[in-house]
Amino acid sequence: MLSDLFRNNVDWAESIKRRDPEFFLKLSRQQAPEYLWIGCADSRVPANEIVGLLPGELFVHRNVANIVLQTDINCLSVLQYAVDVLQIRHIIVCGHYGCGGVKAAMQEEIIGLLDNWLHSVSRLYLRNRPRIDELATEAERVDALCELNVIEQVANVCHTSIVRRAWKRGQPLSVHGWIYGIGDGLLRDLEVSASCIEQAPPLPGE
Ligand code: CO
């Protein structure tokens, strides 16, 4: 019931104010998060909760399959605001195992508009198909592509003019690729972090 959501909201606000009566007042004056989270829209991957951060500590962009496209003005606007204005220190691209978007990108079945959105993931699958298809189960194949997708999106973030310019002017900024296990609630670092363009994973075709 929707009324439950409002009741939950009052309880939540009260519980935060019990710990820190000034919490919302302080937040309303400024936000100074150190992290930008680029994650999947999946309801099972709630960004702040997974990493135990409060409102004000994580700047968040989510879409289906945590994709970063150089033509996506929405994602790029978030990225630019986070890097240039908020001066965040870390960009975390976080995928998750069992991602429905990634799974859809592997199938030939036509869904609709979502197929267009997932086009770059389908291409990523086609480029890596020989080694992915060797895996025994569909779940393993999906999970392998979920990992490759995170790495590709880290590369895409690193190669945006926004991040390149920040690195060029010496702004401290790192980009990381993580993956979350819906089945165990745990994050894994895919160890593709980059703090300068030389450390960035290559773009497809490079
Ligand atoms: Co997903």
XYZ file of N, CA and C and ligand atoms in Angstrom:
619
model
N 0.831 -1.205 0.000
C 0.000 0.000 0.000
C 0.872 1.264 0.000
N 0.452 2.262 -0.790
C 1.259 3.478 -0.863
C 1.316 4.221 0.472
N 0.227 4.134 1.247
C 0.231 4.841 2.537
C 1.313 4.276 3.454
N 1.624 2.994 3.275
C 2.706 2.392 4.063
C 4.027 3.099 3.781
N 4.208 3.494 2.530
C 5.478 4.134 2.173
C 5.644 5.454 2.917
N 4.543 6.205 3.035
C 4.638 7.472 3.768
C 4.897 7.227 5.256
N 4.255 6.169 5.778
C 4.490 5.839 7.184
C 5.950 5.416 7.391
N 6.434 4.583 6.474
C 7.845 4.171 6.540
C 8.776 5.373 6.505
N 8.407 6.334 5.662
C 9.252 7.517 5.503
C 9.352 8.311 6.804
N 8.199 8.470 7.484
C 8.207 9.197 8.759
C 9.076 8.454 9.772
N 8.930 7.133 9.824
C 9.733 6.329 10.760
C 11.226 6.473 10.457
N 11.546 6.429 9.176
C 12.941 6.518 8.746
C 13.536 7.882 9.142
N 12.800 8.965 8.831
C 13.292 10.305 9.162
C 13.464 10.459 10.675
N 12.506 9.901 11.427
C 12.599 9.974 12.890
C 13.833 9.228 13.397
N 14.089 8.056 12.817
C 15.220 7.256 13.312
C 16.550 7.965 13.032
N 16.625 8.645 11.916
C 17.860 9.386 11.637
C 17.995 10.576 12.583
N 16.881 11.273 12.820
C 16.927 12.456 13.702
C 17.216 12.080 15.157
N 16.829 10.853 15.527
C 17.152 10.407 16.896
C 18.673 10.330 17.078
N 19.356 9.861 16.022
C 20.815 9.734 16.099
C 21.502 11.099 15.949
N 20.918 11.960 15.108
C 21.536 13.255 14.833
C 20.426 14.265 14.520
N 19.986 15.018 15.552
C 18.847 15.932 15.372
C 19.062 16.958 14.253
N 20.320 17.288 13.958
C 20.603 18.316 12.949
C 20.819 17.725 11.550
N 20.682 16.398 11.429
C 21.098 15.709 10.200
C 20.515 16.337 8.934
N 19.187 16.477 8.873
C 18.566 16.970 7.637
C 18.836 18.458 7.420
N 18.940 19.195 8.520
C 19.247 20.619 8.409
C 20.624 20.811 7.780
N 21.600 20.022 8.257
C 22.961 20.117 7.702
C 22.975 19.723 6.227
N 22.243 18.645 5.909
C 22.207 18.171 4.519
C 21.564 19.181 3.580
N 20.566 19.888 4.084
C 19.867 20.832 3.218
C 20.761 22.004 2.838
N 21.823 22.222 3.612
C 22.728 23.341 3.313
C 23.751 22.975 2.254
N 24.194 21.723 2.240
C 25.153 21.328 1.201
C 25.238 19.816 1.064
N 25.661 19.380 -0.128
C 26.012 17.970 -0.287
C 27.469 17.911 -0.711
N 28.224 17.026 -0.099
C 29.641 16.884 -0.429
C 30.028 15.403 -0.479
N 29.390 14.654 -1.386
C 29.709 13.230 -1.452
C 31.095 13.005 -2.046
N 31.733 11.917 -1.643
C 33.053 11.596 -2.199
C 32.963 10.572 -3.306
N 31.772 9.994 -3.459
C 31.633 8.884 -4.399
C 30.487 9.109 -5.378
N 30.755 8.722 -6.626
C 29.690 8.603 -7.621
C 29.488 7.122 -7.889
N 28.254 6.688 -7.780
C 27.885 5.294 -8.021
C 27.147 5.209 -9.353
N 27.655 4.392 -10.248
C 26.934 4.136 -11.500
C 26.531 2.664 -11.462
N 25.254 2.412 -11.254
C 24.815 1.038 -11.039
C 23.590 0.678 -11.854
N 23.165 -0.560 -11.700
C 21.972 -1.042 -12.401
C 20.719 -0.557 -11.671
N 19.648 -0.395 -12.441
C 18.364 0.043 -11.871
C 17.682 -1.055 -11.058
N 18.195 -2.263 -11.115
C 17.599 -3.422 -10.430
C 17.261 -3.100 -8.967
N 16.031 -3.430 -8.572
C 15.559 -3.091 -7.214
C 16.333 -3.824 -6.121
N 17.049 -4.882 -6.526
C 17.787 -5.660 -5.517
C 19.179 -5.112 -5.251
N 19.509 -3.994 -5.907
C 20.851 -3.426 -5.750
C 20.754 -1.978 -5.269
N 20.294 -1.773 -4.036
C 20.125 -0.408 -3.523
C 21.473 0.191 -3.120
N 21.932 1.142 -3.907
C 23.301 1.642 -3.793
C 23.709 2.012 -2.367
N 23.028 2.977 -1.758
C 23.442 3.443 -0.424
C 23.502 2.323 0.610
N 22.489 1.463 0.570
C 22.399 0.411 1.589
C 23.544 -0.580 1.516
N 23.896 -0.977 0.289
C 24.939 -1.984 0.095
C 26.256 -1.548 0.720
N 26.565 -0.257 0.577
C 27.849 0.230 1.080
C 27.694 0.997 2.399
N 26.505 0.920 2.984
C 26.296 1.497 4.314
C 26.516 2.998 4.373
N 26.101 3.712 3.325
C 26.283 5.166 3.332
C 24.944 5.876 3.516
N 25.021 7.026 4.172
C 23.834 7.818 4.467
C 23.528 8.783 3.324
N 22.319 9.357 3.337
C 22.032 10.423 2.373
C 23.146 11.468 2.436
N 23.553 11.973 1.285
C 24.608 12.990 1.253
C 25.982 12.422 1.000
N 26.122 11.091 1.074
C 27.460 10.501 0.952
C 27.722 9.815 -0.385
N 26.667 9.607 -1.161
C 26.831 8.881 -2.426
C 25.995 9.572 -3.501
N 26.653 10.001 -4.575
C 25.947 10.566 -5.723
C 25.649 9.393 -6.651
N 24.406 9.286 -7.108
C 23.999 8.027 -7.750
C 23.404 8.224 -9.137
N 23.849 7.384 -10.057
C 23.199 7.270 -11.363
C 22.926 5.796 -11.610
N 21.678 5.475 -11.940
C 21.355 4.069 -12.216
C 20.581 3.970 -13.516
N 20.872 2.929 -14.262
C 20.079 2.617 -15.454
C 20.123 1.110 -15.664
N 19.403 0.626 -16.653
C 19.378 -0.816 -16.889
C 20.761 -1.275 -17.361
N 21.359 -2.164 -16.601
C 22.653 -2.792 -16.912
C 23.859 -1.856 -16.749
N 23.693 -0.811 -15.933
C 24.817 0.102 -15.602
C 25.716 0.428 -16.796
N 25.083 1.035 -17.800
C 25.776 1.339 -19.057
C 26.174 2.818 -19.102
N 27.375 3.064 -19.602
C 27.851 4.436 -19.797
C 28.113 4.632 -21.288
N 27.262 5.437 -21.931
C 27.420 5.686 -23.362
C 27.817 7.137 -23.579
N 28.698 7.350 -24.548
C 29.163 8.711 -24.836
C 28.053 9.571 -25.427
N 26.917 8.957 -25.764
C 25.790 9.698 -26.343
C 24.658 9.896 -25.327
N 24.845 9.407 -24.110
C 23.781 9.476 -23.106
C 23.937 10.749 -22.280
N 23.175 11.764 -22.669
C 23.325 13.080 -22.047
C 22.926 13.034 -20.571
N 22.069 12.110 -20.221
C 21.653 11.967 -18.825
C 22.842 11.508 -17.969
N 23.431 10.387 -18.351
C 24.572 9.856 -17.595
C 25.751 10.832 -17.600
N 26.021 11.431 -18.766
C 27.171 12.348 -18.859
C 26.947 13.603 -18.011
N 25.704 14.035 -17.901
C 25.417 15.213 -17.068
C 25.677 14.902 -15.596
N 25.269 13.703 -15.178
C 25.540 13.272 -13.802
C 27.048 13.231 -13.574
N 27.747 12.631 -14.544
C 29.200 12.490 -14.427
C 29.877 13.866 -14.355
N 29.443 14.764 -15.228
C 30.074 16.082 -15.230
C 29.824 16.837 -13.933
N 28.597 16.775 -13.441
C 28.292 17.468 -12.195
C 29.098 16.884 -11.039
N 29.187 15.548 -11.038
C 29.919 14.867 -9.960
C 31.399 15.226 -9.979
N 31.983 15.253 -11.169
C 33.431 15.473 -11.283
C 33.775 16.960 -11.179
N 33.067 17.780 -11.947
C 33.456 19.193 -12.038
C 32.938 20.024 -10.868
N 31.735 19.761 -10.416
C 31.133 20.611 -9.379
C 31.332 19.994 -7.990
N 30.932 18.742 -7.831
C 31.053 18.113 -6.509
C 32.477 17.660 -6.216
N 33.280 17.526 -7.266
C 34.682 17.098 -7.105
C 34.794 15.779 -6.335
N 33.969 14.829 -6.709
C 34.015 13.520 -6.053
C 35.375 12.853 -6.332
N 35.785 11.982 -5.412
C 37.105 11.355 -5.514
C 37.077 10.007 -6.217
N 35.941 9.309 -6.093
C 35.865 7.950 -6.636
C 34.589 7.759 -7.446
N 34.753 7.173 -8.621
C 33.603 6.774 -9.424
C 33.549 5.250 -9.372
N 32.437 4.725 -8.920
C 32.281 3.271 -8.809
C 31.246 2.814 -9.832
N 31.715 2.017 -10.804
C 30.767 1.365 -11.706
C 30.471 0.015 -11.067
N 29.225 -0.186 -10.676
C 28.893 -1.440 -9.989
C 27.823 -2.224 -10.749
N 28.233 -3.346 -11.289
C 27.264 -4.262 -11.902
C 26.799 -5.266 -10.869
N 26.020 -6.220 -11.312
C 25.622 -7.290 -10.384
C 25.449 -8.586 -11.166
N 25.709 -9.676 -10.478
C 25.517 -10.984 -11.098
C 24.029 -11.207 -11.351
N 23.744 -11.989 -12.374
C 22.349 -12.293 -12.699
C 21.573 -11.103 -13.238
N 22.272 -10.143 -13.844
C 21.610 -8.920 -14.327
C 20.657 -9.249 -15.488
N 19.390 -8.879 -15.312
C 18.387 -9.162 -16.339
C 18.668 -8.428 -17.637
N 19.235 -7.228 -17.546
C 19.572 -6.458 -18.735
C 20.670 -7.143 -19.529
N 21.694 -7.596 -18.825
C 22.799 -8.294 -19.475
C 22.291 -9.587 -20.110
N 21.433 -10.284 -19.383
C 20.874 -11.535 -19.896
C 20.064 -11.282 -21.180
N 19.278 -10.210 -21.158
C 18.473 -9.872 -22.340
C 19.356 -9.548 -23.536
N 20.519 -8.931 -23.264
C 21.436 -8.555 -24.344
C 22.048 -9.786 -25.015
N 21.985 -10.934 -24.340
C 22.565 -12.165 -24.896
C 21.560 -12.937 -25.726
N 20.301 -12.526 -25.639
C 19.259 -13.293 -26.314
C 18.830 -12.637 -27.619
N 18.390 -13.456 -28.539
C 17.999 -12.914 -29.845
C 16.566 -12.420 -29.855
N 15.840 -12.817 -28.832
C 14.435 -12.431 -28.716
C 14.300 -10.902 -28.673
N 13.296 -10.370 -29.382
C 13.114 -8.919 -29.411
C 12.192 -8.491 -28.269
N 12.669 -7.533 -27.464
C 11.868 -7.045 -26.341
C 11.202 -5.720 -26.705
N 11.954 -4.853 -27.368
C 11.429 -3.529 -27.712
C 12.524 -2.496 -27.553
N 12.143 -1.324 -27.050
C 13.091 -0.219 -26.895
C 14.343 -0.646 -26.125
N 14.133 -1.526 -25.164
C 15.256 -1.979 -24.341
C 16.374 -2.593 -25.185
N 16.020 -3.224 -26.320
C 17.052 -3.808 -27.193
C 18.021 -2.731 -27.689
N 17.476 -1.555 -27.990
C 18.338 -0.459 -28.444
C 19.282 -0.027 -27.333
N 18.713 0.089 -26.129
C 19.517 0.492 -24.979
C 20.645 -0.515 -24.728
N 20.336 -1.795 -24.925
C 21.300 -2.849 -24.594
C 22.231 -3.205 -25.752
N 22.126 -2.454 -26.846
C 22.888 -2.788 -28.053
C 24.385 -2.956 -27.787
N 24.960 -2.046 -27.006
C 26.418 -2.118 -26.776
C 26.788 -3.367 -25.974
N 25.872 -3.834 -25.128
C 26.150 -5.052 -24.360
C 26.048 -6.282 -25.268
N 25.103 -6.237 -26.207
C 25.014 -7.326 -27.198
C 26.298 -7.414 -28.010
N 26.809 -6.264 -28.394
C 28.066 -6.244 -29.166
C 29.224 -6.775 -28.335
N 29.244 -6.406 -27.071
C 30.275 -6.907 -26.164
C 30.198 -8.435 -26.075
N 28.969 -8.945 -26.014
C 28.779 -10.403 -25.981
C 29.317 -11.034 -27.269
N 28.967 -10.464 -28.408
C 29.414 -11.046 -29.692
C 30.935 -11.060 -29.784
N 31.583 -10.016 -29.285
C 33.058 -9.968 -29.336
C 33.695 -11.027 -28.444
N 32.990 -11.410 -27.387
C 33.569 -12.352 -26.416
C 32.877 -13.706 -26.415
N 32.052 -13.922 -27.429
C 31.208 -15.103 -27.455
C 31.970 -16.428 -27.333
N 33.094 -16.612 -28.044
C 33.770 -17.912 -27.952
C 34.079 -18.320 -26.517
N 34.635 -17.404 -25.736
C 34.988 -17.823 -24.369
C 33.796 -17.835 -23.418
N 32.805 -17.007 -23.684
C 31.626 -17.030 -22.817
C 30.826 -18.314 -23.051
N 30.657 -18.677 -24.306
C 29.829 -19.848 -24.629
C 30.441 -21.166 -24.169
N 31.742 -21.125 -23.851
C 32.395 -22.330 -23.315
C 31.908 -22.677 -21.908
N 31.391 -21.671 -21.199
C 30.967 -21.914 -19.813
C 29.733 -22.828 -19.783
N 29.670 -23.643 -18.734
C 28.713 -24.758 -18.723
C 27.246 -24.336 -18.612
N 26.964 -23.372 -17.736
C 25.550 -23.040 -17.501
C 25.224 -21.630 -17.974
N 23.928 -21.390 -18.168
C 23.516 -20.059 -18.602
C 23.861 -19.024 -17.534
N 23.681 -19.405 -16.261
C 23.975 -18.464 -15.175
C 25.447 -18.042 -15.216
N 26.333 -18.989 -15.471
C 27.758 -18.658 -15.546
C 28.045 -17.746 -16.741
N 27.359 -18.016 -17.845
C 27.582 -17.188 -19.047
C 27.095 -15.759 -18.800
N 25.938 -15.624 -18.177
C 25.415 -14.290 -17.866
C 26.381 -13.571 -16.920
N 26.824 -14.275 -15.885
C 27.712 -13.651 -14.899
C 29.040 -13.224 -15.520
N 29.549 -14.022 -16.455
C 30.803 -13.653 -17.129
C 30.608 -12.360 -17.914
N 29.467 -12.248 -18.601
C 29.208 -11.021 -19.366
C 28.941 -9.845 -18.426
N 28.331 -10.109 -17.280
C 28.126 -9.041 -16.279
C 29.477 -8.439 -15.881
N 30.464 -9.293 -15.674
C 31.802 -8.798 -15.298
C 32.437 -8.020 -16.450
N 32.381 -8.590 -17.653
C 32.968 -7.894 -18.812
C 32.285 -6.550 -19.039
N 30.976 -6.507 -18.795
C 30.233 -5.267 -18.981
C 30.720 -4.189 -18.009
N 30.966 -4.562 -16.769
C 31.484 -3.582 -15.800
C 32.824 -3.027 -16.296
N 33.688 -3.931 -16.747
C 35.023 -3.497 -17.189
C 34.898 -2.546 -18.391
N 33.979 -2.883 -19.307
C 33.798 -2.002 -20.467
C 33.259 -0.630 -20.039
N 32.376 -0.624 -19.061
C 31.823 0.672 -18.625
C 32.870 1.490 -17.859
N 33.768 0.815 -17.159
C 34.889 1.536 -16.528
C 35.717 2.208 -17.628
N 35.995 1.465 -18.698
C 36.739 2.045 -19.821
C 35.986 3.243 -20.390
N 34.676 3.089 -20.559
C 33.884 4.194 -21.117
C 33.941 5.433 -20.228
N 33.860 5.230 -18.909
C 33.943 6.377 -17.988
C 35.304 7.056 -18.126
N 36.360 6.234 -18.097
C 37.729 6.778 -18.148
C 37.975 7.593 -19.411
N 37.343 7.172 -20.506
C 37.613 7.826 -21.786
C 36.655 8.971 -22.093
N 35.766 9.306 -21.186
C 34.940 10.502 -21.421
C 35.844 11.731 -21.340
N 35.453 12.769 -22.058
C 36.235 14.008 -21.997
C 36.200 14.572 -20.574
N 35.119 14.292 -19.848
C 34.969 14.808 -18.481
C 36.081 14.267 -17.575
N 36.255 12.957 -17.596
C 37.260 12.336 -16.721
C 38.670 12.635 -17.235
N 38.846 12.586 -18.540
C 40.185 12.870 -19.093
C 40.638 14.286 -18.728
N 39.708 15.231 -18.838
C 40.064 16.621 -18.503
C 40.407 16.764 -17.026
N 39.646 16.056 -16.180
C 39.911 16.115 -14.733
C 41.306 15.588 -14.438
N 41.667 14.474 -15.066
C 43.005 13.911 -14.856
C 44.076 14.856 -15.390
N 43.786 15.479 -16.519
C 44.767 16.378 -17.133
C 45.082 17.563 -16.226
N 44.056 18.061 -15.518
C 44.322 19.205 -14.645
C 44.785 18.762 -13.256
N 45.034 17.451 -13.092
C 45.608 16.953 -11.844
C 44.623 16.718 -10.728
N 43.342 16.680 -11.061
C 42.321 16.433 -10.031
C 42.390 14.971 -9.578
N 42.471 14.725 -8.257
C 42.518 13.338 -7.805
C 41.171 12.639 -8.039
N 41.191 11.592 -8.840
C 39.955 10.920 -9.229
C 40.273 9.494 -9.653
N 39.571 8.536 -9.063
C 39.780 7.139 -9.432
C 38.469 6.535 -9.906
N 38.588 5.632 -10.857
C 37.417 4.933 -11.390
C 37.579 3.452 -11.049
N 36.517 2.848 -10.535
C 36.596 1.458 -10.077
C 35.494 0.606 -10.697
N 35.765 -0.680 -10.847
C 34.756 -1.618 -11.340
C 34.465 -2.683 -10.298
N 33.234 -2.691 -9.808
C 32.832 -3.650 -8.784
C 31.642 -4.460 -9.292
N 31.443 -5.604 -8.649
C 30.247 -6.379 -8.980
C 29.629 -6.912 -7.697
N 28.311 -6.893 -7.672
C 27.555 -7.238 -6.466
C 26.838 -8.573 -6.647
N 26.914 -9.395 -5.617
C 26.219 -10.675 -5.650
C 24.856 -10.563 -4.996
N 23.803 -10.645 -5.798
C 22.451 -10.562 -5.239
C 22.215 -11.724 -4.276
N 22.853 -12.864 -4.565
C 22.642 -14.066 -3.759
C 23.339 -14.065 -2.403
N 24.378 -13.212 -2.248
C 25.058 -13.202 -0.945
C 25.224 -11.798 -0.353
N 24.794 -10.792 -1.096
C 24.860 -9.425 -0.572
C 26.258 -8.834 -0.548
N 27.198 -9.497 -1.228
C 28.589 -9.033 -1.138
C 29.104 -8.417 -2.430
N 29.978 -7.421 -2.242
C 30.640 -6.752 -3.362
C 31.980 -7.398 -3.653
N 32.340 -7.441 -4.918
C 33.682 -7.890 -5.302
C 34.318 -6.813 -6.174
N 35.600 -6.595 -5.938
C 36.348 -5.618 -6.722
C 36.933 -6.334 -7.936
N 36.613 -5.869 -9.126
C 37.128 -6.527 -10.344
C 38.561 -6.074 -10.677
N 39.108 -5.233 -9.826
C 40.511 -4.818 -9.927
C 40.874 -4.230 -11.293
N 40.049 -3.285 -11.697
C 40.343 -2.550 -12.931
C 40.411 -1.049 -12.629
N 40.753 -0.719 -11.381
C 40.759 0.691 -10.985
C 41.771 1.489 -11.792
N 41.398 2.728 -12.082
C 42.285 3.617 -12.829
C 42.285 4.994 -12.174
N 43.492 5.540 -11.991
C 43.615 6.893 -11.446
C 44.274 7.831 -12.447
N 44.513 7.334 -13.658
C 45.018 8.156 -14.760
C 44.690 7.414 -16.055
N 44.777 8.108 -17.168
C 44.325 7.512 -18.430
C 45.165 6.285 -18.813
N 46.440 6.274 -18.409
C 47.305 5.131 -18.742
C 46.808 3.841 -18.074
N 46.116 3.983 -16.949
C 45.631 2.792 -16.228
C 44.244 2.350 -16.689
N 43.634 3.129 -17.568
C 42.258 2.819 -17.969
C 42.206 1.557 -18.815
N 41.185 0.715 -18.589
C 41.032 -0.440 -19.488
C 40.830 0.050 -20.922
N 41.281 -0.717 -21.915
C 41.143 -0.240 -23.293
C 39.684 -0.201 -23.741
N 39.385 0.710 -24.653
C 38.063 0.750 -25.249
C 37.954 -0.395 -26.251
N 36.743 -0.847 -26.564
C 36.605 -1.913 -27.553
C 37.260 -1.508 -28.874
N 38.022 -2.423 -29.440
C 38.666 -2.127 -30.716
C 40.055 -1.537 -30.565
N 40.447 -1.235 -29.314
C 41.782 -0.662 -29.113
C 42.837 -1.748 -28.935
Co 20.796 -5.435 -13.617
